Amino acid sequence: MQAHEQSATDAPPPNAELVIDVSGITKRFGAQTVVNSIGMQVRRGEIYGFLGPNGSGKTTFLRMLCGLLKPDAGQGTCLGYDILHQSDEIKKHVGYMTQKFSYYEDLNLEENLDFIARIYQVPNRKQAVSDSLQKLGLHARRKQLAGQLSGGWKQRLALAASLIHNPELLLLDEPTAGVDPKARRDFWEEIHQLAAAGLTVMITTHYMDEAERCHRIAYIAYGNLLTNGTVAEVVSGAKLSVWEVSGPNLPALANELRHKKGIEQVVAFGNTLHVSGPQGEELRNAILPWMKPPYQWNQAESSLEDVFISLMGHSQDNFK
Amino acid sequence: MSTPRFSFKRLWAVVVKEFIQMRRDRLTFGMMVGIPMIQLMLFGFAINSDPKHLPTAIIIQDHSQFSRTFIWSLRNSRYFDVVVEAESERDVQFLLDEGEVQFVINIPADFSRELLRGERPKLLLQADATDPAATGNAIAAINALVANVFDRDLKGPLQKLRDKPGPVEMQIHRLYNQEGKTQYNIVPGLMGVVLTMTMIVITALAITRERERGTMENLLATPARPAEVMFGKIIPYIMIGYIQTILILTAARFLFNVPMLGSIPLLLGLMLIFIAANLAVGITFSTVAKNQLQAMQMSFFFFLPSILLSGFMFPFRGMPTWAQHIGSALPLTHFLRLVRGILLKGNGLLESATHIWPIALFLLIVMAIGIKRYRQTLD
Ligand SMILES: Nc1ncnc2c1ncn2[C@@H]1O[C@H](COP(=O)(O)OP(=O)(O)OP(=O)(O)O)[C@@H](O)[C@H]1O
Ligand SMILES: [Mg+2]
């Protein structure tokens, strides 16, 4: 939980200026409501994690923030500009890293960065491109075609490109998918430094450890914002009780417990099972018959993952 | 929208990027240079193909030594196969109508008498000129032939008849082709056809490709404006268009000896509007098409009427009125007239203006549609 502590210390003060301040944002594709009246406030210098199952509308929401999609309803500002009418201004100050690699595979790294730098009219372009290559450790590969890079290197290129014009807000859509642990750690280090220098970062991820490195997180499922706040707030707000049990033949026990009233999740963790439910009392009653040898029961801390899976179980997939 | 300002720097960014991509895409680049060369060879071959042994009917109304000499040397030229010899026009005219023969040659009564008197009798050649490429060389051959065909017969005191303008007059009637097209029409026309084809296809693919490869999402998230992206993509291809033009003009001049009476700089200058019009069509298609295949299909959808109704394939005045109306809307139609006017007739700026404004109008309309259709968002 080192990162967690770190985030607690350098989080921006609660009265910091709001970089993203939107409400009621809604997007429909045909009959399907993909983003359902979401409001969100993000402060300057904050690292804001955006989590949710596949297809929950994270990418769609980010696209609306930077003017790539027009919301069907809702209003608000991004960097002080109206998201509905001033997307040209917003675009100048936002760095957006798409989920799918979207730089030119037939240009080499340097040419890609140079193109982006020209488009944003970066002052001292050549120097900026060279610095950016240097900083991300891409300088040796600058003549390599982007299409020939491995997945992780592509991510690094994309990050470098989205930073080249010194944006005030960085929108990162699953930037670390497929990136190795070392590179991931370096990446987060960099993000925290940038945030400390005043950059606001909004980042989507499916990794719990990354969520815990964010100052604040929001969880969205099937277009609905289910919870938001610091990790601690989200975990405690869920009021999830968790018991850890060890003993013989746990898979059989898991099957017996799984459908009992009051038990929401039964998950194997190494040599133990995590049994959780939203109501402490009900959960206790449900497991009572097994609270005897050979089983050993201990009350455990609920993890972010437990909370998210629980939240997901409660929400309805509007596709079904 | 806040007031979006056009930025030449961003335009230039797109231009530079397109150039690099063009350089990397060897196949497409090869196609852009290869297509005009292949077409030139194909059509050039059709021109060069020097059809000989064309079926010919002869109406002989004067049996004499001169007639025999003339027929003998006709056969010798290898352009004319005398398949029918007749006494009167009535016997052969239908052969020409039905396309049984390509030429009817008439040796009139009193031919030899008038010839000996120095009255320069007329030899009449009627040619089925539907396909000028087919008849052109034969006509040239017969013109050369009559100048000295009778040299051997005109000796001694008759020798003075050989002097200019020659002992007989060759009169040529081209039938079925009022425009009197010559083979020289084709190579200049080809320039327009090649430009139409490559300019539209390649630019139609340009934006569609961005969308298909996912790079559009990135481009849209940047401050780049639609006009900057469109012009940025157009400019590099204008250059390609000029390379193609210069290739074709060079071939026309040195391979096919096409006369170039007018000013080449004038032509190169005015054709910019034509190139831009085609590029605008391509870009507009690419804003409508969902993928590269659709973009390709739309390009051909435009290309076919262009090539068929512009007067390149068939004489424009020979087409039904409705087809002429469609043809008049197409830039290629006016470009063909422009090029032929400048190259073959030596037209200047003033005469060319009538062909330029319809292309310019077309360009404006299509460009407006394209910019309107260019989607600023991913919706
Ligand atoms: N252009 C579109 N047209 C129609 N439906 C779309 C479009 N884009 C997204 N959707 C739908 O919207 C929903 C949300 O998609 P979105 O990409 O925002 O999810 P996500 O949260 O980013 O998922 P993931 O974690 O897999 O990236 C999905 O059901 C998707 O099918
Ligand atoms: Mg996504």
mmCIF file of N, CA and C in Angstrom, chain A residues 27 59 63 66-70 85-89 91-92 96 98 100-104 106-108 111 115-116 118-121 145, chain B residues 1-2 4 7 9-10 12-14 16-17 20-21 23-24 210 212-215 217-225 376-379:
data_model
loop_
_atom_site.group_PDB
_atom_site.id
_atom_site.type_symbol
_atom_site.label_atom_id
_atom_site.label_comp_id
_atom_site.label_asym_id
_atom_site.label_seq_id
_atom_site.Cartn_x
_atom_site.Cartn_y
_atom_site.Cartn_z
ATOM 1 N N LYS A 27 -24.754 9.847 -22.849
ATOM 2 C CA LYS A 27 -24.506 9.519 -24.251
ATOM 3 C C LYS A 27 -25.281 8.271 -24.622
ATOM 4 N N THR A 59 -14.363 4.752 -21.942
ATOM 5 C CA THR A 59 -13.792 5.382 -23.129
ATOM 6 C C THR A 59 -14.749 6.444 -23.684
ATOM 7 N N ARG A 63 -13.987 10.428 -24.229
ATOM 8 C CA ARG A 63 -14.140 11.052 -25.557
ATOM 9 C C ARG A 63 -15.038 12.279 -25.492
ATOM 10 N N CYS A 66 -13.062 15.366 -24.154
ATOM 11 C CA CYS A 66 -12.137 16.091 -25.028
ATOM 12 C C CYS A 66 -12.752 16.436 -26.376
ATOM 13 N N GLY A 67 -14.064 16.365 -26.471
ATOM 14 C CA GLY A 67 -14.725 16.878 -27.666
ATOM 15 C C GLY A 67 -14.765 15.924 -28.840
ATOM 16 N N LEU A 68 -14.423 14.655 -28.616
ATOM 17 C CA LEU A 68 -14.480 13.692 -29.718
ATOM 18 C C LEU A 68 -15.906 13.205 -29.951
ATOM 19 N N LEU A 69 -16.710 13.252 -28.928
ATOM 20 C CA LEU A 69 -18.118 12.884 -29.062
ATOM 21 C C LEU A 69 -18.946 13.999 -28.443
ATOM 22 N N LYS A 70 -20.106 14.217 -29.007
ATOM 23 C CA LYS A 70 -21.014 15.219 -28.434
ATOM 24 C C LYS A 70 -21.938 14.530 -27.443
ATOM 25 N N HIS A 85 -19.372 23.701 -26.233
ATOM 26 C CA HIS A 85 -19.167 24.705 -27.275
ATOM 27 C C HIS A 85 -17.719 25.125 -27.480
ATOM 28 N N GLN A 86 -16.831 24.709 -26.593
ATOM 29 C CA GLN A 86 -15.460 25.213 -26.732
ATOM 30 C C GLN A 86 -14.458 24.085 -26.877
ATOM 31 N N SER A 87 -14.873 23.029 -27.558
ATOM 32 C CA SER A 87 -13.951 21.891 -27.634
ATOM 33 C C SER A 87 -12.652 22.252 -28.358
ATOM 34 N N ASP A 88 -12.692 23.266 -29.230
ATOM 35 C CA ASP A 88 -11.441 23.669 -29.892
ATOM 36 C C ASP A 88 -10.414 24.156 -28.881
ATOM 37 N N GLU A 89 -10.869 24.927 -27.906
ATOM 38 C CA GLU A 89 -9.963 25.420 -26.869
ATOM 39 C C GLU A 89 -9.489 24.266 -25.982
ATOM 40 N N LYS A 91 -9.186 21.154 -26.694
ATOM 41 C CA LYS A 91 -8.241 20.271 -27.387
ATOM 42 C C LYS A 91 -6.804 20.771 -27.296
ATOM 43 N N LYS A 92 -6.634 22.095 -27.262
ATOM 44 C CA LYS A 92 -5.276 22.641 -27.235
ATOM 45 C C LYS A 92 -4.551 22.299 -25.947
ATOM 46 N N TYR A 96 -4.510 13.444 -24.917
ATOM 47 C CA TYR A 96 -5.407 12.287 -24.874
ATOM 48 C C TYR A 96 -4.667 11.073 -25.406
ATOM 49 N N THR A 98 -5.235 7.396 -26.480
ATOM 50 C CA THR A 98 -6.361 6.518 -26.790
ATOM 51 C C THR A 98 -6.092 5.097 -26.303
ATOM 52 N N LYS A 100 -6.744 2.309 -27.973
ATOM 53 C CA LYS A 100 -6.082 1.604 -29.060
ATOM 54 C C LYS A 100 -4.977 2.517 -29.584
ATOM 55 N N PHE A 101 -3.838 1.959 -29.891
ATOM 56 C CA PHE A 101 -2.732 2.761 -30.405
ATOM 57 C C PHE A 101 -3.181 3.530 -31.640
ATOM 58 N N SER A 102 -2.989 4.835 -31.630
ATOM 59 C CA SER A 102 -3.539 5.601 -32.749
ATOM 60 C C SER A 102 -2.534 6.591 -33.321
ATOM 61 N N TYR A 103 -1.274 6.232 -33.258
ATOM 62 C CA TYR A 103 -0.288 7.025 -33.992
ATOM 63 C C TYR A 103 0.002 6.319 -35.312
ATOM 64 N N TYR A 104 0.856 6.932 -36.130
ATOM 65 C CA TYR A 104 1.022 6.420 -37.483
ATOM 66 C C TYR A 104 2.066 5.318 -37.521
ATOM 67 N N ASP A 106 3.273 3.867 -39.981
ATOM 68 C CA ASP A 106 4.246 3.997 -41.067
ATOM 69 C C ASP A 106 5.132 5.235 -40.906
ATOM 70 N N LEU A 107 5.064 5.854 -39.749
ATOM 71 C CA LEU A 107 6.032 6.907 -39.434
ATOM 72 C C LEU A 107 6.924 6.380 -38.315
ATOM 73 N N ASN A 108 8.168 6.840 -38.273
ATOM 74 C CA ASN A 108 9.000 6.407 -37.158
ATOM 75 C C ASN A 108 8.694 7.262 -35.925
ATOM 76 N N GLU A 111 9.247 10.990 -36.234
ATOM 77 C CA GLU A 111 8.306 11.643 -37.146
ATOM 78 C C GLU A 111 6.925 11.774 -36.511
ATOM 79 N N PHE A 115 5.241 15.302 -35.833
ATOM 80 C CA PHE A 115 3.931 15.652 -36.386
ATOM 81 C C PHE A 115 3.030 16.232 -35.298
ATOM 82 N N ILE A 116 2.962 15.525 -34.171
ATOM 83 C CA ILE A 116 2.096 15.993 -33.092
ATOM 84 C C ILE A 116 2.570 17.362 -32.588
ATOM 85 N N ARG A 118 4.126 19.646 -34.249
ATOM 86 C CA ARG A 118 3.748 20.669 -35.230
ATOM 87 C C ARG A 118 2.274 21.023 -35.108
ATOM 88 N N ILE A 119 1.440 19.983 -34.978
ATOM 89 C CA ILE A 119 -0.006 20.213 -34.903
ATOM 90 C C ILE A 119 -0.348 21.093 -33.694
ATOM 91 N N TYR A 120 0.351 20.874 -32.582
ATOM 92 C CA TYR A 120 0.078 21.670 -31.384
ATOM 93 C C TYR A 120 0.900 22.957 -31.366
ATOM 94 N N GLN A 121 1.704 23.149 -32.406
ATOM 95 C CA GLN A 121 2.545 24.330 -32.512
ATOM 96 C C GLN A 121 3.399 24.520 -31.262
ATOM 97 N N LEU A 145 10.151 2.392 -37.091
ATOM 98 C CA LEU A 145 8.759 2.643 -37.447
ATOM 99 C C LEU A 145 7.871 2.262 -36.265
ATOM 100 N N MET B 1 -19.443 26.834 -31.499
ATOM 101 C CA MET B 1 -17.990 26.715 -31.663
ATOM 102 C C MET B 1 -17.301 28.066 -31.485
ATOM 103 N N SER B 2 -16.200 28.062 -30.814
ATOM 104 C CA SER B 2 -15.396 29.269 -30.740
ATOM 105 C C SER B 2 -14.769 29.478 -32.110
ATOM 106 N N PRO B 4 -12.745 29.223 -34.945
ATOM 107 C CA PRO B 4 -11.580 28.417 -35.291
ATOM 108 C C PRO B 4 -10.777 29.138 -36.362
ATOM 109 N N SER B 7 -4.760 27.553 -39.586
ATOM 110 C CA SER B 7 -3.345 27.708 -39.272
ATOM 111 C C SER B 7 -2.495 27.047 -40.340
ATOM 112 N N LYS B 9 0.610 26.546 -40.157
ATOM 113 C CA LYS B 9 1.571 25.650 -39.511
ATOM 114 C C LYS B 9 0.988 24.249 -39.388
ATOM 115 N N ARG B 10 -0.268 24.189 -38.970
ATOM 116 C CA ARG B 10 -0.891 22.868 -38.825
ATOM 117 C C ARG B 10 -1.108 22.232 -40.195
ATOM 118 N N TRP B 12 0.777 22.651 -42.706
ATOM 119 C CA TRP B 12 2.090 22.178 -43.121
ATOM 120 C C TRP B 12 2.447 20.870 -42.404
ATOM 121 N N ALA B 13 2.033 20.767 -41.142
ATOM 122 C CA ALA B 13 2.282 19.527 -40.392
ATOM 123 C C ALA B 13 1.653 18.344 -41.122
ATOM 124 N N VAL B 14 0.431 18.536 -41.591
ATOM 125 C CA VAL B 14 -0.257 17.451 -42.294
ATOM 126 C C VAL B 14 0.453 17.150 -43.617
ATOM 127 N N VAL B 16 3.612 17.554 -44.411
ATOM 128 C CA VAL B 16 4.867 16.834 -44.162
ATOM 129 C C VAL B 16 4.577 15.368 -43.854
ATOM 130 N N LYS B 17 3.600 15.147 -43.006
ATOM 131 C CA LYS B 17 3.253 13.775 -42.636
ATOM 132 C C LYS B 17 2.823 12.972 -43.868
ATOM 133 N N ILE B 20 5.749 11.940 -45.990
ATOM 134 C CA ILE B 20 6.520 10.819 -45.438
ATOM 135 C C ILE B 20 5.763 9.516 -45.677
ATOM 136 N N GLN B 21 4.456 9.550 -45.415
ATOM 137 C CA GLN B 21 3.678 8.323 -45.590
ATOM 138 C C GLN B 21 3.674 7.880 -47.048
ATOM 139 N N ARG B 23 5.987 8.396 -49.184
ATOM 140 C CA ARG B 23 7.298 7.850 -49.507
ATOM 141 C C ARG B 23 7.420 6.410 -49.006
ATOM 142 N N ARG B 24 6.786 6.149 -47.857
ATOM 143 C CA ARG B 24 6.897 4.811 -47.274
ATOM 144 C C ARG B 24 6.038 3.797 -48.014
ATOM 145 N N GLU B 210 -7.251 6.800 -42.406
ATOM 146 C CA GLU B 210 -7.064 7.316 -41.039
ATOM 147 C C GLU B 210 -8.142 6.736 -40.123
ATOM 148 N N GLU B 212 -9.914 3.959 -40.635
ATOM 149 C CA GLU B 212 -9.807 2.509 -40.515
ATOM 150 C C GLU B 212 -8.663 2.101 -39.586
ATOM 151 N N ARG B 213 -7.581 2.826 -39.622
ATOM 152 C CA ARG B 213 -6.436 2.472 -38.782
ATOM 153 C C ARG B 213 -6.549 3.024 -37.375
ATOM 154 N N GLY B 214 -7.577 3.813 -37.109
ATOM 155 C CA GLY B 214 -7.772 4.320 -35.758
ATOM 156 C C GLY B 214 -7.007 5.605 -35.482
ATOM 157 N N THR B 215 -6.249 6.103 -36.476
ATOM 158 C CA THR B 215 -5.473 7.312 -36.232
ATOM 159 C C THR B 215 -6.366 8.552 -36.244
ATOM 160 N N GLU B 217 -8.994 9.050 -34.487
ATOM 161 C CA GLU B 217 -9.364 9.412 -33.115
ATOM 162 C C GLU B 217 -8.347 10.393 -32.549
ATOM 163 N N ASN B 218 -7.087 10.117 -32.870
ATOM 164 C CA ASN B 218 -6.028 10.982 -32.397
ATOM 165 C C ASN B 218 -6.047 12.334 -33.078
ATOM 166 N N LEU B 219 -6.214 12.287 -34.390
ATOM 167 C CA LEU B 219 -6.205 13.514 -35.173
ATOM 168 C C LEU B 219 -7.342 14.429 -34.738
ATOM 169 N N LEU B 220 -8.493 13.828 -34.455
ATOM 170 C CA LEU B 220 -9.649 14.623 -34.035
ATOM 171 C C LEU B 220 -9.454 15.215 -32.645
ATOM 172 N N ALA B 221 -8.652 14.545 -31.825
ATOM 173 C CA ALA B 221 -8.432 15.051 -30.472
ATOM 174 C C ALA B 221 -7.434 16.202 -30.469
ATOM 175 N N THR B 222 -6.755 16.421 -31.592
ATOM 176 C CA THR B 222 -5.813 17.536 -31.678
ATOM 177 C C THR B 222 -6.550 18.772 -32.186
ATOM 178 N N PRO B 223 -5.918 19.929 -32.111
ATOM 179 C CA PRO B 223 -6.603 21.143 -32.574
ATOM 180 C C PRO B 223 -6.696 21.258 -34.098
ATOM 181 N N ALA B 224 -6.257 20.254 -34.849
ATOM 182 C CA ALA B 224 -6.283 20.358 -36.316
ATOM 183 C C ALA B 224 -7.703 20.587 -36.817
ATOM 184 N N ARG B 225 -7.853 21.567 -37.710
ATOM 185 C CA ARG B 225 -9.167 21.907 -38.257
ATOM 186 C C ARG B 225 -9.429 21.088 -39.518
ATOM 187 N N GLN B 376 -16.180 16.248 -37.360
ATOM 188 C CA GLN B 376 -15.286 16.755 -36.323
ATOM 189 C C GLN B 376 -15.258 15.801 -35.140
ATOM 190 N N THR B 377 -16.261 14.939 -35.038
ATOM 191 C CA THR B 377 -16.341 14.024 -33.902
ATOM 192 C C THR B 377 -16.366 12.599 -34.417
ATOM 193 N N LEU B 378 -16.352 11.678 -33.511
ATOM 194 C CA LEU B 378 -16.404 10.265 -33.911
ATOM 195 C C LEU B 378 -17.834 9.773 -34.072
ATOM 196 N N ASP B 379 -18.829 10.618 -33.743
ATOM 197 C CA ASP B 379 -20.233 10.165 -33.802
ATOM 198 C C ASP B 379 -20.559 9.563 -35.154
#
